[in-house]
Amino acid sequence: MAAHDSVERKYVYDFAEGNKDLKDLLGGKGANLAEMTNLGLPVPPGFTITTEACKAYLTTGREPDGLAAQIEAHLESLEREMGRRLGDPDDPLLVSVRSGAKFSMPGMMETVLNVGLNDRSVVGLSAQAGRNDRFAWDSYRRLIQMFGKTVCEVPGEEFEHALDEIKRAKGTHDDLDLDADDLRGLVGAYKKIFAKHTGREFPQEPREQLDLAIRAVFDSWNAERAVLYRRQERIPADLGTAVNVVAMVFGNLGPDSGTGVAFTRDPGSGAQGIYGDYLANAQGEDVVAGIRNTVPLQELEQLDKTSYDQLLGIMARLEEHYKDLCDIEFTIERGKLWMLQTRVGKRTAAAAFVIAGQLVDEGLIDLDEALHRVNGAQLAQLMFPRFQLDHEFEAVAKGIGASPGAASGKVVFTSARAVELAAEGEAVILVRRETNPDDLNGMIAARGILTSRGGKTSHAAVVARGMGKTCVSGADELDVNVPAKRFTVGDHVVNEGDVVSIDGTTGKVYLGEVPVMPSEVVQYFEGELDPETTDDALVRAVHRIMTHADAARRLRVRTNADTGADAARARRFGAEGIGLCRTEHMFLGDRRELVERLILASGEREREDALAALLPLQRADFIEIFREMDGLPVTVRLIDPPLHEFLPPLEQLAVNVAVAQERGEDVAKEEALLAAVRRMHEENPMLGLRGVRLGLVIPGLFAMQVRAIAEAAVAVVRDGGTACPEIMVPLVGAVQELETVRAEAERIIAEVVGDSGVEVLIGTMIEVPRAALTAGQIAEAAEFFSFGTNDLTQMGWGFSRDDVEGAFFWRYLELGIFGISPFESIDTDGVGRLIRIAAEEGRAARPGLKLGVCGEHGGDPDSVHFFHSVGLDYVSCSPFRVPVARLEAGRAAITTTGSDSR
Ligand code: ADP
Ligand code: MG
Ligand code: MG
């Protein structure tokens, strides 16, 4: 083995030795202090102890060899540069000890200021400041307080109580009214508190203070709150933190001194301007602690114009250098400005877009970089209406934020009532225990949906998300009584017609009407706001970045839409076709009766009659959709759910029969239905008679649908339009299934289409694992594949989609078995592997095979990147997700570097 300690590792870097790209080694704070130093900005001298030293300490439980000597050497050179020695009784150098990890972590240890002060150097500090005793004792009491709290875990409140006590005795609320004697007394009180909690006197040896503080920063990496924060933010646990030792500069030397924080642009809106707070005669931590009222940074211009101008110059310089919004911390010591921190600042979703657009205008970044700096989650957030920020309503319940947005309206308990009131122009909130497919009209009519049961994948949640409608599900504090038309929550009784407000992001439920604002981004996508003429900076920025994403992306984006209205909206949102048109809704409502006839048909004749009655209805539906999607492909899925889903539930039928018998009415039909429901009952309907199996068992069913599609296409073409239908067979697991359906379909299509020029593709969903694994065979009979990732996930994992989220996903998430529900974001290792295999083997068997995705995942940002990497042709998602998918497909195409967006 090589003598690993022959070359000693470098654990300490002077600020002049680092730069902003060394965040892994120096932490964010240290790397940026070094960067500013090298830019020639006024940074107090200091050095950074690396994350490597921290990691070595955390693994072995002691400081690594050589660290102490390196700290000593850097401290000496700092002392030489400052012309003062740490804690010297006559003319002390003081330092701050500051933690700083790669990612900013609010859960970490705070900073210790004024290290090096003790009973003797406090006198020297006073002399240094021109016999300013007040300042010296104020600095000393701050040291004991911060050191006690962060290094020795003394409860912070005890210090605060002692401070309040003195202020009370003095009859003031302002710590500026305390004089040197008061503060000397406070130091005495603080020392007692320190000794009581630690069993030792406050350390007087400056170097011991320094070493203990450094060690405490190392240890803070594994403090409980830091561990929790990292887990939540998915920050790796093994990065360690760096420690910065910085020569103190003083903002508490008098009225010509002070401290502040600032942003180079408004992190809320992205607007250009000066945003910051300033506090005269104070040390850094006072600003954040809110001990005294800060003044807007603009007022510094009156107080100290030279420093103010210099600060604005530095802020402009930093923006230009980092090419991004920066936030900064600074201190002014008797008219001299010092920079204490900078970093690329956090911002809201709106500000992210606006700033990216501005920086392009200013020539600081190009459009690729602008696209890289925003994301689909931010765009999605901007597409929902929201409650006004300053409302004062209190939530009465909290459910699951199942579909974001904000909505208020009158409570209704049935779909019919929702439709009625909405027709009268009322805003309504549909409240149910849980919803079912019959509530669809009510859900469309309502502003929002509130249920007391069900999770993020319940019917209400999935359908609401698809419609872009606000939904809170599983608000289990609500006791919903539909027959009585009321719900109770706590002591409140809410009757039909009472107004409630729901927040689909937070899951909160309010009584009364919380004011809502519409999304200007949606107004833009709807074509109601012209991006060229609007003065809305957000809309202009979104337009610009979306245009670039569209130019950059390779994935096409289609929509899932079952109606002409959905298709039209999705098209406005940029959809390039329909990737999934479900046909089951075409069997609902007043068409149920025909489905019942189909199911109860006793012979070929009756069945054919029922199908013949359904044919024109379906054809009309398809005509409407093809017209809206004129010239673009429309993938129609043949009927998928089990037929008994179209019949009333067993219990209800049983009751109907009993009641009718009681009344002596003719119950023949009810009895027949009841018998059919009993006959068709399945233990596992999701694994039962559905999809292609249904088509192979019920003669004429698929044939009727294929005919309706082909006839609709011909009708549209005869009218001068262009229809591009693609027929999709669901739930295929074996090529033989598809071949059987295909043979019949081709016959019908040839007969209907004739010489009209209509071309109809036939393909299949890949949603059963066996289909993915035999994709090479299936491709022989399919012109396209569409991955049904919901079922593929369900069957890949063996998770019943309707049950598992509420039942145990919380535990799986807690244990980290997965970081996010595989129904929300594609499981790339497992389900994703099935997709890869199917894509590769399918294309090998049939070059030019079209590949797409039509599950909920088609609009999930992370999943879109995965589908791009697999080389699919398109994703399809609900209309509201279309812009998100466009944006992320663009980002996937330009993402070449692995730079951190955290
Ligand atoms: P945080 O990460 O919590 O902001 P910092 O290490 O930045 O912690 O320090 C907290 C406060 O102390 C900041 O306001 C900072 O400006 C101030 N501060 C840190 N080091 C010094 C120093 N050497 N001189 C004066 N003020 C300092
Ligand atoms: Mg800071
Ligand atoms: Mg499916």
PDB file of N, CA, C and O in Angstrom, residues 531-587:
ATOM      1  N   PRO A 531     -49.235  37.757 -25.975  1.00  0.00           N
ATOM      2  CA  PRO A 531     -47.893  37.897 -25.381  1.00  0.00           C
ATOM      3  C   PRO A 531     -47.089  39.038 -26.007  1.00  0.00           C
ATOM      4  O   PRO A 531     -46.140  39.520 -25.409  1.00  0.00           O
ATOM      5  N   GLU A 532     -47.465  39.447 -27.212  1.00  0.00           N
ATOM      6  CA  GLU A 532     -46.693  40.507 -27.862  1.00  0.00           C
ATOM      7  C   GLU A 532     -47.051  41.878 -27.300  1.00  0.00           C
ATOM      8  O   GLU A 532     -46.217  42.775 -27.264  1.00  0.00           O
ATOM      9  N   THR A 533     -48.315  42.032 -26.870  1.00  0.00           N
ATOM     10  CA  THR A 533     -48.742  43.376 -26.474  1.00  0.00           C
ATOM     11  C   THR A 533     -48.970  43.517 -24.975  1.00  0.00           C
ATOM     12  O   THR A 533     -49.069  44.627 -24.467  1.00  0.00           O
ATOM     13  N   THR A 534     -49.066  42.401 -24.243  1.00  0.00           N
ATOM     14  CA  THR A 534     -49.372  42.505 -22.823  1.00  0.00           C
ATOM     15  C   THR A 534     -48.221  43.178 -22.070  1.00  0.00           C
ATOM     16  O   THR A 534     -47.062  43.074 -22.464  1.00  0.00           O
ATOM     17  N   ASP A 535     -48.568  43.860 -20.968  1.00  0.00           N
ATOM     18  CA  ASP A 535     -47.491  44.397 -20.143  1.00  0.00           C
ATOM     19  C   ASP A 535     -47.207  43.463 -18.964  1.00  0.00           C
ATOM     20  O   ASP A 535     -46.493  43.819 -18.033  1.00  0.00           O
ATOM     21  N   ASP A 536     -47.786  42.265 -19.030  1.00  0.00           N
ATOM     22  CA  ASP A 536     -47.546  41.283 -17.972  1.00  0.00           C
ATOM     23  C   ASP A 536     -46.196  40.589 -18.234  1.00  0.00           C
ATOM     24  O   ASP A 536     -46.049  39.807 -19.176  1.00  0.00           O
ATOM     25  N   ALA A 537     -45.221  40.879 -17.385  1.00  0.00           N
ATOM     26  CA  ALA A 537     -43.861  40.364 -17.608  1.00  0.00           C
ATOM     27  C   ALA A 537     -43.824  38.837 -17.553  1.00  0.00           C
ATOM     28  O   ALA A 537     -43.072  38.192 -18.283  1.00  0.00           O
ATOM     29  N   LEU A 538     -44.660  38.267 -16.695  1.00  0.00           N
ATOM     30  CA  LEU A 538     -44.665  36.808 -16.564  1.00  0.00           C
ATOM     31  C   LEU A 538     -45.134  36.168 -17.874  1.00  0.00           C
ATOM     32  O   LEU A 538     -44.510  35.224 -18.372  1.00  0.00           O
ATOM     33  N   VAL A 539     -46.219  36.676 -18.429  1.00  0.00           N
ATOM     34  CA  VAL A 539     -46.749  36.105 -19.664  1.00  0.00           C
ATOM     35  C   VAL A 539     -45.722  36.231 -20.792  1.00  0.00           C
ATOM     36  O   VAL A 539     -45.514  35.289 -21.565  1.00  0.00           O
ATOM     37  N   ARG A 540     -45.071  37.367 -20.862  1.00  0.00           N
ATOM     38  CA  ARG A 540     -44.058  37.534 -21.916  1.00  0.00           C
ATOM     39  C   ARG A 540     -42.931  36.517 -21.759  1.00  0.00           C
ATOM     40  O   ARG A 540     -42.485  35.898 -22.719  1.00  0.00           O
ATOM     41  N   ALA A 541     -42.506  36.322 -20.519  1.00  0.00           N
ATOM     42  CA  ALA A 541     -41.400  35.391 -20.277  1.00  0.00           C
ATOM     43  C   ALA A 541     -41.828  33.956 -20.574  1.00  0.00           C
ATOM     44  O   ALA A 541     -41.093  33.188 -21.207  1.00  0.00           O
ATOM     45  N   VAL A 542     -43.032  33.576 -20.136  1.00  0.00           N
ATOM     46  CA  VAL A 542     -43.513  32.214 -20.374  1.00  0.00           C
ATOM     47  C   VAL A 542     -43.591  31.968 -21.883  1.00  0.00           C
ATOM     48  O   VAL A 542     -43.144  30.931 -22.388  1.00  0.00           O
ATOM     49  N   HIS A 543     -44.128  32.929 -22.602  1.00  0.00           N
ATOM     50  CA  HIS A 543     -44.276  32.778 -24.050  1.00  0.00           C
ATOM     51  C   HIS A 543     -42.915  32.539 -24.715  1.00  0.00           C
ATOM     52  O   HIS A 543     -42.737  31.643 -25.540  1.00  0.00           O
ATOM     53  N   ARG A 544     -41.972  33.337 -24.311  1.00  0.00           N
ATOM     54  CA  ARG A 544     -40.662  33.257 -24.918  1.00  0.00           C
ATOM     55  C   ARG A 544     -39.989  31.909 -24.647  1.00  0.00           C
ATOM     56  O   ARG A 544     -39.425  31.272 -25.544  1.00  0.00           O
ATOM     57  N   ILE A 545     -40.080  31.471 -23.415  1.00  0.00           N
ATOM     58  CA  ILE A 545     -39.415  30.221 -23.044  1.00  0.00           C
ATOM     59  C   ILE A 545     -40.148  29.022 -23.650  1.00  0.00           C
ATOM     60  O   ILE A 545     -39.533  28.066 -24.123  1.00  0.00           O
ATOM     61  N   MET A 546     -41.484  29.084 -23.695  1.00  0.00           N
ATOM     62  CA  MET A 546     -42.245  27.993 -24.312  1.00  0.00           C
ATOM     63  C   MET A 546     -41.910  27.883 -25.799  1.00  0.00           C
ATOM     64  O   MET A 546     -41.783  26.785 -26.337  1.00  0.00           O
ATOM     65  N   THR A 547     -41.794  29.024 -26.444  1.00  0.00           N
ATOM     66  CA  THR A 547     -41.477  29.007 -27.870  1.00  0.00           C
ATOM     67  C   THR A 547     -40.131  28.318 -28.092  1.00  0.00           C
ATOM     68  O   THR A 547     -39.968  27.511 -29.006  1.00  0.00           O
ATOM     69  N   HIS A 548     -39.203  28.606 -27.221  1.00  0.00           N
ATOM     70  CA  HIS A 548     -37.892  27.972 -27.352  1.00  0.00           C
ATOM     71  C   HIS A 548     -37.967  26.477 -27.053  1.00  0.00           C
ATOM     72  O   HIS A 548     -37.346  25.663 -27.746  1.00  0.00           O
ATOM     73  N   ALA A 549     -38.747  26.112 -26.041  1.00  0.00           N
ATOM     74  CA  ALA A 549     -38.892  24.690 -25.703  1.00  0.00           C
ATOM     75  C   ALA A 549     -39.462  23.930 -26.889  1.00  0.00           C
ATOM     76  O   ALA A 549     -39.006  22.832 -27.224  1.00  0.00           O
ATOM     77  N   ASP A 550     -40.464  24.523 -27.548  1.00  0.00           N
ATOM     78  CA  ASP A 550     -41.077  23.854 -28.700  1.00  0.00           C
ATOM     79  C   ASP A 550     -40.070  23.649 -29.829  1.00  0.00           C
ATOM     80  O   ASP A 550     -40.083  22.630 -30.510  1.00  0.00           O
ATOM     81  N   ALA A 551     -39.207  24.645 -29.998  1.00  0.00           N
ATOM     82  CA  ALA A 551     -38.211  24.519 -31.057  1.00  0.00           C
ATOM     83  C   ALA A 551     -37.162  23.467 -30.701  1.00  0.00           C
ATOM     84  O   ALA A 551     -36.626  22.786 -31.575  1.00  0.00           O
ATOM     85  N   ALA A 552     -36.889  23.327 -29.404  1.00  0.00           N
ATOM     86  CA  ALA A 552     -35.805  22.441 -28.977  1.00  0.00           C
ATOM     87  C   ALA A 552     -36.226  20.983 -28.843  1.00  0.00           C
ATOM     88  O   ALA A 552     -35.428  20.079 -29.053  1.00  0.00           O
ATOM     89  N   ARG A 553     -37.500  20.744 -28.544  1.00  0.00           N
ATOM     90  CA  ARG A 553     -37.862  19.383 -28.146  1.00  0.00           C
ATOM     91  C   ARG A 553     -37.944  18.424 -29.321  1.00  0.00           C
ATOM     92  O   ARG A 553     -38.212  18.817 -30.449  1.00  0.00           O
ATOM     93  N   ARG A 554     -37.707  17.142 -28.998  1.00  0.00           N
ATOM     94  CA  ARG A 554     -37.809  16.098 -29.987  1.00  0.00           C
ATOM     95  C   ARG A 554     -39.090  15.298 -29.757  1.00  0.00           C
ATOM     96  O   ARG A 554     -39.674  14.751 -30.671  1.00  0.00           O
ATOM     97  N   LEU A 555     -39.524  15.206 -28.494  1.00  0.00           N
ATOM     98  CA  LEU A 555     -40.768  14.515 -28.172  1.00  0.00           C
ATOM     99  C   LEU A 555     -41.948  15.343 -28.655  1.00  0.00           C
ATOM    100  O   LEU A 555     -41.969  16.558 -28.465  1.00  0.00           O
ATOM    101  N   ARG A 556     -42.936  14.697 -29.237  1.00  0.00           N
ATOM    102  CA  ARG A 556     -44.186  15.391 -29.528  1.00  0.00           C
ATOM    103  C   ARG A 556     -45.097  15.276 -28.312  1.00  0.00           C
ATOM    104  O   ARG A 556     -44.925  14.380 -27.490  1.00  0.00           O
ATOM    105  N   VAL A 557     -46.015  16.199 -28.203  1.00  0.00           N
ATOM    106  CA  VAL A 557     -46.916  16.177 -27.050  1.00  0.00           C
ATOM    107  C   VAL A 557     -48.357  16.110 -27.540  1.00  0.00           C
ATOM    108  O   VAL A 557     -48.814  16.966 -28.279  1.00  0.00           O
ATOM    109  N   ARG A 558     -49.013  15.034 -27.129  1.00  0.00           N
ATOM    110  CA  ARG A 558     -50.433  14.893 -27.457  1.00  0.00           C
ATOM    111  C   ARG A 558     -51.243  14.998 -26.177  1.00  0.00           C
ATOM    112  O   ARG A 558     -50.691  15.157 -25.100  1.00  0.00           O
ATOM    113  N   THR A 559     -52.556  14.878 -26.315  1.00  0.00           N
ATOM    114  CA  THR A 559     -53.380  15.003 -25.120  1.00  0.00           C
ATOM    115  C   THR A 559     -54.285  13.801 -24.944  1.00  0.00           C
ATOM    116  O   THR A 559     -54.586  13.089 -25.909  1.00  0.00           O
ATOM    117  N   ASN A 560     -54.720  13.585 -23.723  1.00  0.00           N
ATOM    118  CA  ASN A 560     -55.771  12.622 -23.448  1.00  0.00           C
ATOM    119  C   ASN A 560     -57.075  13.411 -23.449  1.00  0.00           C
ATOM    120  O   ASN A 560     -57.236  14.318 -22.637  1.00  0.00           O
ATOM    121  N   ALA A 561     -57.962  13.115 -24.361  1.00  0.00           N
ATOM    122  CA  ALA A 561     -59.207  13.873 -24.441  1.00  0.00           C
ATOM    123  C   ALA A 561     -60.312  12.982 -24.972  1.00  0.00           C
ATOM    124  O   ALA A 561     -60.101  12.224 -25.921  1.00  0.00           O
ATOM    125  N   ASP A 562     -61.471  13.050 -24.357  1.00  0.00           N
ATOM    126  CA  ASP A 562     -62.596  12.190 -24.737  1.00  0.00           C
ATOM    127  C   ASP A 562     -63.727  12.966 -25.383  1.00  0.00           C
ATOM    128  O   ASP A 562     -64.707  12.385 -25.817  1.00  0.00           O
ATOM    129  N   THR A 563     -63.632  14.280 -25.393  1.00  0.00           N
ATOM    130  CA  THR A 563     -64.724  15.082 -25.946  1.00  0.00           C
ATOM    131  C   THR A 563     -64.153  16.156 -26.859  1.00  0.00           C
ATOM    132  O   THR A 563     -62.972  16.499 -26.762  1.00  0.00           O
ATOM    133  N   GLY A 564     -65.020  16.700 -27.698  1.00  0.00           N
ATOM    134  CA  GLY A 564     -64.594  17.770 -28.591  1.00  0.00           C
ATOM    135  C   GLY A 564     -64.100  18.975 -27.808  1.00  0.00           C
ATOM    136  O   GLY A 564     -63.105  19.610 -28.179  1.00  0.00           O
ATOM    137  N   ALA A 565     -64.768  19.278 -26.687  1.00  0.00           N
ATOM    138  CA  ALA A 565     -64.388  20.460 -25.907  1.00  0.00           C
ATOM    139  C   ALA A 565     -62.984  20.301 -25.329  1.00  0.00           C
ATOM    140  O   ALA A 565     -62.158  21.224 -25.389  1.00  0.00           O
ATOM    141  N   ASP A 566     -62.714  19.110 -24.773  1.00  0.00           N
ATOM    142  CA  ASP A 566     -61.370  18.849 -24.233  1.00  0.00           C
ATOM    143  C   ASP A 566     -60.324  18.940 -25.341  1.00  0.00           C
ATOM    144  O   ASP A 566     -59.240  19.491 -25.152  1.00  0.00           O
ATOM    145  N   ALA A 567     -60.679  18.357 -26.487  1.00  0.00           N
ATOM    146  CA  ALA A 567     -59.738  18.349 -27.617  1.00  0.00           C
ATOM    147  C   ALA A 567     -59.416  19.782 -28.037  1.00  0.00           C
ATOM    148  O   ALA A 567     -58.262  20.136 -28.273  1.00  0.00           O
ATOM    149  N   ALA A 568     -60.451  20.626 -28.091  1.00  0.00           N
ATOM    150  CA  ALA A 568     -60.253  22.006 -28.533  1.00  0.00           C
ATOM    151  C   ALA A 568     -59.346  22.756 -27.558  1.00  0.00           C
ATOM    152  O   ALA A 568     -58.420  23.468 -27.961  1.00  0.00           O
ATOM    153  N   ARG A 569     -59.614  22.587 -26.263  1.00  0.00           N
ATOM    154  CA  ARG A 569     -58.775  23.280 -25.282  1.00  0.00           C
ATOM    155  C   ARG A 569     -57.335  22.791 -25.373  1.00  0.00           C
ATOM    156  O   ARG A 569     -56.398  23.587 -25.399  1.00  0.00           O
ATOM    157  N   ALA A 570     -57.165  21.467 -25.442  1.00  0.00           N
ATOM    158  CA  ALA A 570     -55.811  20.913 -25.488  1.00  0.00           C
ATOM    159  C   ALA A 570     -55.061  21.454 -26.695  1.00  0.00           C
ATOM    160  O   ALA A 570     -53.867  21.731 -26.637  1.00  0.00           O
ATOM    161  N   ARG A 571     -55.794  21.630 -27.792  1.00  0.00           N
ATOM    162  CA  ARG A 571     -55.149  22.146 -28.993  1.00  0.00           C
ATOM    163  C   ARG A 571     -54.661  23.570 -28.757  1.00  0.00           C
ATOM    164  O   ARG A 571     -53.566  23.944 -29.178  1.00  0.00           O
ATOM    165  N   ARG A 572     -55.485  24.365 -28.065  1.00  0.00           N
ATOM    166  CA  ARG A 572     -55.038  25.727 -27.735  1.00  0.00           C
ATOM    167  C   ARG A 572     -53.793  25.671 -26.842  1.00  0.00           C
ATOM    168  O   ARG A 572     -52.934  26.535 -26.888  1.00  0.00           O
ATOM    169  N   PHE A 573     -53.726  24.647 -26.013  1.00  0.00           N
ATOM    170  CA  PHE A 573     -52.578  24.496 -25.113  1.00  0.00           C
ATOM    171  C   PHE A 573     -51.368  23.890 -25.825  1.00  0.00           C
ATOM    172  O   PHE A 573     -50.355  23.628 -25.196  1.00  0.00           O
ATOM    173  N   GLY A 574     -51.519  23.608 -27.106  1.00  0.00           N
ATOM    174  CA  GLY A 574     -50.363  23.151 -27.875  1.00  0.00           C
ATOM    175  C   GLY A 574     -50.315  21.664 -28.165  1.00  0.00           C
ATOM    176  O   GLY A 574     -49.290  21.163 -28.625  1.00  0.00           O
ATOM    177  N   ALA A 575     -51.406  20.934 -27.908  1.00  0.00           N
ATOM    178  CA  ALA A 575     -51.389  19.492 -28.170  1.00  0.00           C
ATOM    179  C   ALA A 575     -51.267  19.244 -29.668  1.00  0.00           C
ATOM    180  O   ALA A 575     -51.853  19.950 -30.475  1.00  0.00           O
ATOM    181  N   GLU A 576     -50.494  18.214 -30.012  1.00  0.00           N
ATOM    182  CA  GLU A 576     -50.266  17.883 -31.423  1.00  0.00           C
ATOM    183  C   GLU A 576     -50.996  16.603 -31.804  1.00  0.00           C
ATOM    184  O   GLU A 576     -50.475  15.797 -32.565  1.00  0.00           O
ATOM    185  N   GLY A 577     -52.185  16.443 -31.227  1.00  0.00           N
ATOM    186  CA  GLY A 577     -52.977  15.258 -31.498  1.00  0.00           C
ATOM    187  C   GLY A 577     -53.529  14.700 -30.205  1.00  0.00           C
ATOM    188  O   GLY A 577     -53.267  15.228 -29.120  1.00  0.00           O
ATOM    189  N   ILE A 578     -54.325  13.629 -30.351  1.00  0.00           N
ATOM    190  CA  ILE A 578     -54.839  12.944 -29.165  1.00  0.00           C
ATOM    191  C   ILE A 578     -54.117  11.614 -29.054  1.00  0.00           C
ATOM    192  O   ILE A 578     -54.049  10.851 -30.019  1.00  0.00           O
ATOM    193  N   GLY A 579     -53.550  11.362 -27.880  1.00  0.00           N
ATOM    194  CA  GLY A 579     -52.840  10.106 -27.651  1.00  0.00           C
ATOM    195  C   GLY A 579     -53.725   9.079 -26.991  1.00  0.00           C
ATOM    196  O   GLY A 579     -53.438   7.883 -27.010  1.00  0.00           O
ATOM    197  N   LEU A 580     -54.804   9.553 -26.385  1.00  0.00           N
ATOM    198  CA  LEU A 580     -55.742   8.626 -25.750  1.00  0.00           C
ATOM    199  C   LEU A 580     -57.121   9.244 -25.742  1.00  0.00           C
ATOM    200  O   LEU A 580     -57.366  10.224 -25.036  1.00  0.00           O
ATOM    201  N   CYS A 581     -58.012   8.666 -26.560  1.00  0.00           N
ATOM    202  CA  CYS A 581     -59.424   9.037 -26.501  1.00  0.00           C
ATOM    203  C   CYS A 581     -60.146   7.828 -25.939  1.00  0.00           C
ATOM    204  O   CYS A 581     -60.223   6.789 -26.580  1.00  0.00           O
ATOM    205  N   ARG A 582     -60.621   7.945 -24.696  1.00  0.00           N
ATOM    206  CA  ARG A 582     -61.341   6.824 -24.085  1.00  0.00           C
ATOM    207  C   ARG A 582     -62.757   6.808 -24.631  1.00  0.00           C
ATOM    208  O   ARG A 582     -63.342   7.858 -24.854  1.00  0.00           O
ATOM    209  N   THR A 583     -63.285   5.613 -24.816  1.00  0.00           N
ATOM    210  CA  THR A 583     -64.631   5.549 -25.391  1.00  0.00           C
ATOM    211  C   THR A 583     -65.687   5.181 -24.362  1.00  0.00           C
ATOM    212  O   THR A 583     -66.871   5.199 -24.675  1.00  0.00           O
ATOM    213  N   GLU A 584     -65.288   4.881 -23.127  1.00  0.00           N
ATOM    214  CA  GLU A 584     -66.295   4.383 -22.187  1.00  0.00           C
ATOM    215  C   GLU A 584     -67.346   5.414 -21.810  1.00  0.00           C
ATOM    216  O   GLU A 584     -68.488   5.080 -21.553  1.00  0.00           O
ATOM    217  N   HIS A 585     -66.955   6.717 -21.817  1.00  0.00           N
ATOM    218  CA  HIS A 585     -67.961   7.722 -21.451  1.00  0.00           C
ATOM    219  C   HIS A 585     -69.087   7.741 -22.490  1.00  0.00           C
ATOM    220  O   HIS A 585     -70.174   8.211 -22.226  1.00  0.00           O
ATOM    221  N   MET A 586     -68.794   7.176 -23.678  1.00  0.00           N
ATOM    222  CA  MET A 586     -69.817   7.147 -24.721  1.00  0.00           C
ATOM    223  C   MET A 586     -70.881   6.093 -24.423  1.00  0.00           C
ATOM    224  O   MET A 586     -71.829   5.927 -25.174  1.00  0.00           O
ATOM    225  N   PHE A 587     -70.691   5.373 -23.332  1.00  0.00           N
ATOM    226  CA  PHE A 587     -71.673   4.355 -22.942  1.00  0.00           C
ATOM    227  C   PHE A 587     -72.418   4.774 -21.681  1.00  0.00           C
ATOM    228  O   PHE A 587     -73.118   3.993 -21.086  1.00  0.00           O
TER     229      PHE A 587
END
